[in-house]
mmCIF file of C-alpha atoms in Angstrom:
data_model
loop_
_atom_site.group_PDB
_atom_site.id
_atom_site.type_symbol
_atom_site.label_atom_id
_atom_site.label_comp_id
_atom_site.label_asym_id
_atom_site.label_seq_id
_atom_site.Cartn_x
_atom_site.Cartn_y
_atom_site.Cartn_z
ATOM 1 C CA MET A 1 119.863 124.178 -32.976
ATOM 2 C CA LYS A 2 117.736 123.476 -30.164
ATOM 3 C CA MET A 3 118.571 122.027 -26.449
ATOM 4 C CA HIS A 4 116.416 118.988 -27.133
ATOM 5 C CA PHE A 5 118.214 117.960 -30.518
ATOM 6 C CA ASN A 6 121.069 118.694 -28.063
ATOM 7 C CA PHE A 7 120.892 116.583 -25.365
ATOM 8 C CA LEU A 8 119.538 113.733 -27.866
ATOM 9 C CA SER A 9 123.099 114.206 -29.496
ATOM 10 C CA ALA A 10 125.012 114.685 -25.491
ATOM 11 C CA LEU A 11 122.664 111.313 -24.739
ATOM 12 C CA THR A 12 124.053 109.276 -27.268
ATOM 13 C CA LEU A 13 127.669 110.234 -26.697
ATOM 14 C CA PHE A 14 127.698 109.599 -23.428
ATOM 15 C CA LEU A 15 126.152 106.173 -24.211
ATOM 16 C CA THR A 16 128.519 105.091 -26.975
ATOM 17 C CA ALA A 17 131.392 105.910 -24.438
ATOM 18 C CA SER A 18 129.698 104.417 -21.001
ATOM 19 C CA PHE A 19 129.361 101.051 -22.848
ATOM 20 C CA GLY A 20 132.543 101.292 -24.657
ATOM 21 C CA MET A 21 134.481 101.628 -21.115
ATOM 22 C CA LEU A 22 132.088 99.529 -18.784
ATOM 23 C CA GLN A 23 132.505 95.427 -18.848
ATOM 24 C CA ALA A 24 129.274 93.421 -18.886
ATOM 25 C CA GLN A 25 128.385 92.362 -15.098
ATOM 26 C CA ASN A 26 124.867 90.469 -13.742
ATOM 27 C CA ASN A 27 122.246 93.550 -12.746
ATOM 28 C CA ASN A 28 122.857 95.077 -9.770
ATOM 29 C CA VAL A 29 122.016 97.663 -7.843
ATOM 30 C CA ASN A 30 122.727 98.932 -4.487
ATOM 31 C CA THR A 31 121.950 101.043 -1.190
ATOM 32 C CA GLU A 32 123.165 103.877 -0.988
ATOM 33 C CA TYR A 33 123.726 107.708 0.244
ATOM 34 C CA GLY A 34 125.681 110.052 -1.228
ATOM 35 C CA ILE A 35 126.776 114.012 -2.071
ATOM 36 C CA LYS A 36 125.913 115.469 -5.530
ATOM 37 C CA GLY A 37 126.901 118.373 -7.766
ATOM 38 C CA GLY A 38 127.582 119.518 -11.540
ATOM 39 C CA PHE A 39 126.957 122.155 -14.001
ATOM 40 C CA ASN A 40 124.003 123.114 -15.646
ATOM 41 C CA MET A 41 122.534 124.506 -18.913
ATOM 42 C CA SER A 42 119.650 126.471 -18.692
ATOM 43 C CA ASN A 43 116.860 127.708 -20.513
ATOM 44 C CA LEU A 44 113.740 128.972 -20.512
ATOM 45 C CA TYR A 45 111.285 127.872 -23.548
ATOM 46 C CA SER A 46 107.029 128.459 -24.671
ATOM 47 C CA ASN A 47 107.353 125.885 -27.542
ATOM 48 C CA ASP A 48 111.344 124.587 -27.834
ATOM 49 C CA ALA A 49 114.174 125.773 -25.855
ATOM 50 C CA ASN A 50 116.893 127.505 -27.969
ATOM 51 C CA ASP A 51 120.668 127.055 -27.694
ATOM 52 C CA ASP A 52 121.382 130.883 -27.699
ATOM 53 C CA ASN A 53 119.776 131.670 -24.772
ATOM 54 C CA VAL A 54 121.584 129.440 -22.977
ATOM 55 C CA LEU A 55 122.541 130.496 -18.799
ATOM 56 C CA TYR A 56 125.676 128.438 -16.704
ATOM 57 C CA GLY A 57 124.839 127.520 -13.498
ATOM 58 C CA PHE A 58 125.272 124.664 -11.162
ATOM 59 C CA ASN A 59 123.243 122.485 -8.854
ATOM 60 C CA ALA A 60 124.512 120.916 -5.533
ATOM 61 C CA GLY A 61 122.614 118.670 -2.702
ATOM 62 C CA LEU A 62 121.937 114.747 -1.712
ATOM 63 C CA TYR A 63 120.963 111.603 -2.990
ATOM 64 C CA ALA A 64 119.496 108.193 -1.874
ATOM 65 C CA THR A 65 119.473 104.965 -4.032
ATOM 66 C CA LEU A 66 116.995 102.225 -2.318
ATOM 67 C CA PRO A 67 116.706 98.920 -3.667
ATOM 68 C CA ILE A 68 113.144 97.419 -4.989
ATOM 69 C CA SER A 69 114.816 94.996 -6.734
ATOM 70 C CA ASP A 70 118.298 93.204 -8.228
ATOM 71 C CA PHE A 71 117.921 95.883 -10.560
ATOM 72 C CA ILE A 72 116.059 98.760 -9.706
ATOM 73 C CA ALA A 73 115.826 100.752 -7.351
ATOM 74 C CA ILE A 74 114.130 104.313 -6.454
ATOM 75 C CA GLN A 75 116.335 107.265 -6.275
ATOM 76 C CA PRO A 76 114.913 110.570 -4.416
ATOM 77 C CA GLU A 77 117.638 114.123 -4.525
ATOM 78 C CA ILE A 78 117.006 117.162 -3.060
ATOM 79 C CA LEU A 79 119.229 120.116 -5.112
ATOM 80 C CA PHE A 80 120.071 123.292 -4.420
ATOM 81 C CA THR A 81 120.408 124.755 -8.525
ATOM 82 C CA THR A 82 120.370 127.545 -10.864
ATOM 83 C CA LYS A 83 118.101 127.892 -13.668
ATOM 84 C CA GLY A 84 117.383 130.634 -16.044
ATOM 85 C CA ALA A 85 118.177 132.252 -19.188
ATOM 86 C CA LYS A 86 120.439 134.604 -20.991
ATOM 87 C CA LEU A 87 120.047 137.353 -23.969
ATOM 88 C CA GLU A 88 122.516 139.107 -25.813
ATOM 89 C CA TYR A 89 121.742 142.100 -27.452
ATOM 90 C CA ASN A 90 124.369 144.122 -29.882
ATOM 91 C CA ASN A 91 122.746 147.114 -31.804
ATOM 92 C CA ALA A 92 123.747 150.514 -32.552
ATOM 93 C CA PHE A 93 122.788 151.881 -29.447
ATOM 94 C CA ALA A 94 124.370 149.482 -26.682
ATOM 95 C CA SER A 95 125.643 145.525 -26.567
ATOM 96 C CA GLY A 96 125.874 143.116 -23.732
ATOM 97 C CA ASP A 97 123.780 140.709 -22.249
ATOM 98 C CA SER A 98 121.492 140.490 -19.577
ATOM 99 C CA LYS A 99 120.187 137.000 -17.557
ATOM 100 C CA PHE A 100 117.348 136.063 -15.611
ATOM 101 C CA LYS A 101 118.400 133.754 -12.879
ATOM 102 C CA LEU A 102 116.346 131.390 -10.669
ATOM 103 C CA ASN A 103 117.666 129.801 -8.181
ATOM 104 C CA TYR A 104 115.153 126.734 -6.674
ATOM 105 C CA ILE A 105 114.992 123.655 -4.089
ATOM 106 C CA GLU A 106 114.844 121.247 -6.364
ATOM 107 C CA VAL A 107 113.013 117.298 -5.343
ATOM 108 C CA PRO A 108 113.480 114.946 -7.929
ATOM 109 C CA LEU A 109 111.691 111.341 -7.505
ATOM 110 C CA LEU A 110 113.229 108.952 -9.947
ATOM 111 C CA VAL A 111 112.890 105.320 -11.437
ATOM 112 C CA ARG A 112 116.669 104.020 -11.371
ATOM 113 C CA VAL A 113 117.405 100.924 -13.519
ATOM 114 C CA ASN A 114 120.817 99.171 -13.516
ATOM 115 C CA ILE A 115 121.473 98.801 -17.401
ATOM 116 C CA THR A 116 124.612 96.135 -15.535
ATOM 117 C CA LYS A 117 126.072 96.896 -12.037
ATOM 118 C CA ASN A 118 127.500 99.669 -13.670
ATOM 119 C CA PHE A 119 125.310 101.911 -16.062
ATOM 120 C CA ASN A 120 121.860 103.467 -15.228
ATOM 121 C CA ILE A 121 119.136 104.763 -17.140
ATOM 122 C CA HIS A 122 116.945 106.986 -14.409
ATOM 123 C CA ALA A 123 113.481 108.801 -15.292
ATOM 124 C CA GLY A 124 110.795 110.542 -12.994
ATOM 125 C CA GLY A 125 109.337 113.661 -12.270
ATOM 126 C CA TYR A 126 110.966 116.432 -10.793
ATOM 127 C CA ALA A 127 108.966 119.245 -7.928
ATOM 128 C CA SER A 128 110.690 122.469 -6.985
ATOM 129 C CA TYR A 129 110.144 125.437 -4.798
ATOM 130 C CA LEU A 130 111.939 129.306 -6.358
ATOM 131 C CA VAL A 131 113.752 130.543 -3.037
ATOM 132 C CA SER A 132 115.133 134.019 -4.980
ATOM 133 C CA SER A 133 114.958 135.755 -8.375
ATOM 134 C CA LYS A 134 116.933 138.930 -10.240
ATOM 135 C CA VAL A 135 117.808 140.181 -13.916
ATOM 136 C CA THR A 136 121.501 140.862 -14.136
ATOM 137 C CA GLY A 137 122.967 143.529 -16.614
ATOM 138 C CA SER A 138 126.828 143.316 -18.132
ATOM 139 C CA GLY A 139 128.700 145.035 -20.903
ATOM 140 C CA ASP A 140 127.470 148.796 -22.101
ATOM 141 C CA ILE A 141 124.319 148.514 -19.805
ATOM 142 C CA ASN A 142 125.716 146.962 -15.414
ATOM 143 C CA PHE A 143 122.675 146.317 -12.974
ATOM 144 C CA GLU A 144 121.170 143.672 -11.318
ATOM 145 C CA GLN A 145 118.076 144.013 -9.872
ATOM 146 C CA ARG A 146 116.523 141.474 -7.314
ATOM 147 C CA ILE A 147 113.481 140.186 -8.338
ATOM 148 C CA ASP A 148 110.009 139.357 -5.760
ATOM 149 C CA THR A 149 109.370 136.147 -6.081
ATOM 150 C CA ASP A 150 105.831 136.950 -4.838
ATOM 151 C CA ASP A 151 105.658 138.111 -9.030
ATOM 152 C CA LEU A 152 106.647 134.303 -10.059
ATOM 153 C CA ASN A 153 105.277 130.980 -9.084
ATOM 154 C CA LYS A 154 107.509 129.859 -6.505
ATOM 155 C CA PHE A 155 106.483 126.266 -7.795
ATOM 156 C CA ASP A 156 107.903 124.593 -10.342
ATOM 157 C CA ALA A 157 107.340 120.905 -11.629
ATOM 158 C CA GLY A 158 108.625 119.121 -14.037
ATOM 159 C CA LEU A 159 110.140 115.255 -15.970
ATOM 160 C CA ALA A 160 113.250 114.464 -16.004
ATOM 161 C CA ALA A 161 115.697 112.010 -17.618
ATOM 162 C CA GLY A 162 119.270 111.048 -17.570
ATOM 163 C CA VAL A 163 122.749 108.324 -17.405
ATOM 164 C CA GLY A 164 124.670 107.465 -15.451
ATOM 165 C CA VAL A 165 127.809 106.066 -15.147
ATOM 166 C CA ASP A 166 129.224 104.663 -11.720
ATOM 167 C CA PHE A 167 133.104 104.128 -10.907
ATOM 168 C CA ASP A 168 132.393 102.858 -6.909
ATOM 169 C CA PRO A 169 132.524 105.252 -4.974
ATOM 170 C CA ILE A 170 132.164 108.298 -7.692
ATOM 171 C CA SER A 171 129.858 108.462 -9.344
ATOM 172 C CA ILE A 172 129.232 111.092 -12.896
ATOM 173 C CA GLY A 173 125.656 111.261 -15.212
ATOM 174 C CA LEU A 174 123.384 112.979 -17.420
ATOM 175 C CA ARG A 175 120.429 114.077 -17.209
ATOM 176 C CA TYR A 176 117.911 116.364 -18.446
ATOM 177 C CA ASN A 177 114.512 118.546 -16.463
ATOM 178 C CA TYR A 178 111.282 119.491 -18.434
ATOM 179 C CA GLY A 179 109.658 122.358 -17.332
ATOM 180 C CA LEU A 180 105.964 121.677 -17.400
ATOM 181 C CA THR A 181 104.899 124.961 -14.794
ATOM 182 C CA THR A 182 104.870 128.408 -16.351
ATOM 183 C CA VAL A 183 107.485 130.066 -14.829
ATOM 184 C CA GLY A 184 105.519 133.276 -14.601
ATOM 185 C CA LYS A 185 101.972 134.784 -13.048
ATOM 186 C CA GLU A 186 98.730 135.520 -14.908
ATOM 187 C CA ARG A 187 98.117 139.211 -14.319
ATOM 188 C CA THR A 188 95.887 141.787 -15.599
ATOM 189 C CA VAL A 189 96.866 145.552 -15.924
ATOM 190 C CA ALA A 190 94.871 148.225 -17.696
ATOM 191 C CA GLY A 191 91.898 146.016 -18.508
ATOM 192 C CA THR A 192 94.679 143.499 -20.283
ATOM 193 C CA THR A 193 95.131 139.926 -18.820
ATOM 194 C CA TYR A 194 99.169 138.986 -19.341
ATOM 195 C CA THR A 195 101.688 136.454 -17.953
ATOM 196 C CA PHE A 196 105.748 137.222 -17.980
ATOM 197 C CA PRO A 197 107.749 135.784 -18.640
ATOM 198 C CA ASP A 198 105.085 133.350 -20.755
ATOM 199 C CA ALA A 199 108.087 130.837 -20.928
ATOM 200 C CA LYS A 200 109.185 127.137 -18.481
ATOM 201 C CA ASN A 201 111.887 125.758 -18.005
ATOM 202 C CA SER A 202 114.722 123.871 -19.210
ATOM 203 C CA ASN A 203 117.483 122.787 -18.151
ATOM 204 C CA LEU A 204 120.248 120.345 -19.446
ATOM 205 C CA SER A 205 122.814 119.355 -16.094
ATOM 206 C CA LEU A 206 125.908 117.008 -15.861
ATOM 207 C CA TYR A 207 126.280 115.745 -12.369
ATOM 208 C CA LEU A 208 128.834 114.606 -9.727
ATOM 209 C CA SER A 209 128.092 112.409 -6.961
ATOM 210 C CA TYR A 210 130.121 110.741 -4.303
ATOM 211 C CA LYS A 211 128.732 107.744 -2.638
ATOM 212 C CA LEU A 212 129.136 107.936 1.424
ATOM 213 C CA ASN A 213 128.364 104.391 2.319
#
């Protein structure tokens, strides 16, 4: 089962539960400033992201909602977020897992549409800057090795889409980020050119936000 299918399934369940809880209200969106954080399910993909390699992490930061009409707003954010992938192994020699961890400062810029006063959908793009990276291993072989960020693409960018439910001053939401930039850099060794890792970021997050104004 692929992460894209999981996102669609989770989104369907989220929408069903949300509309069941909400009462119909006039469309309305207000200026907001707040803090937010949540739980990440990340992966690296070349063609599709496979759930077998999901790495769990977190995101945290600030957001603003800036109305441009009665029900549409621009929503910029700045977040610290973890991404990467996990590989499990079990063979005749050893068993355990290794984790490729990437830490970014991420700036999503989203268009938010309030379907009701309390329910919104949002979509847009994001840009990220890689601040640290490492590989760790646990199981029969334990290790931790930092990776020089100069060996990877420091900038990442992609598409983002999700849904949110507001219970003033708290909101919850579900969002999927689809990376468009290869994580690894192209390099040439002994006349052979390759990119490692030749993959892009994929990230599903469940977040909670708190309005400060």
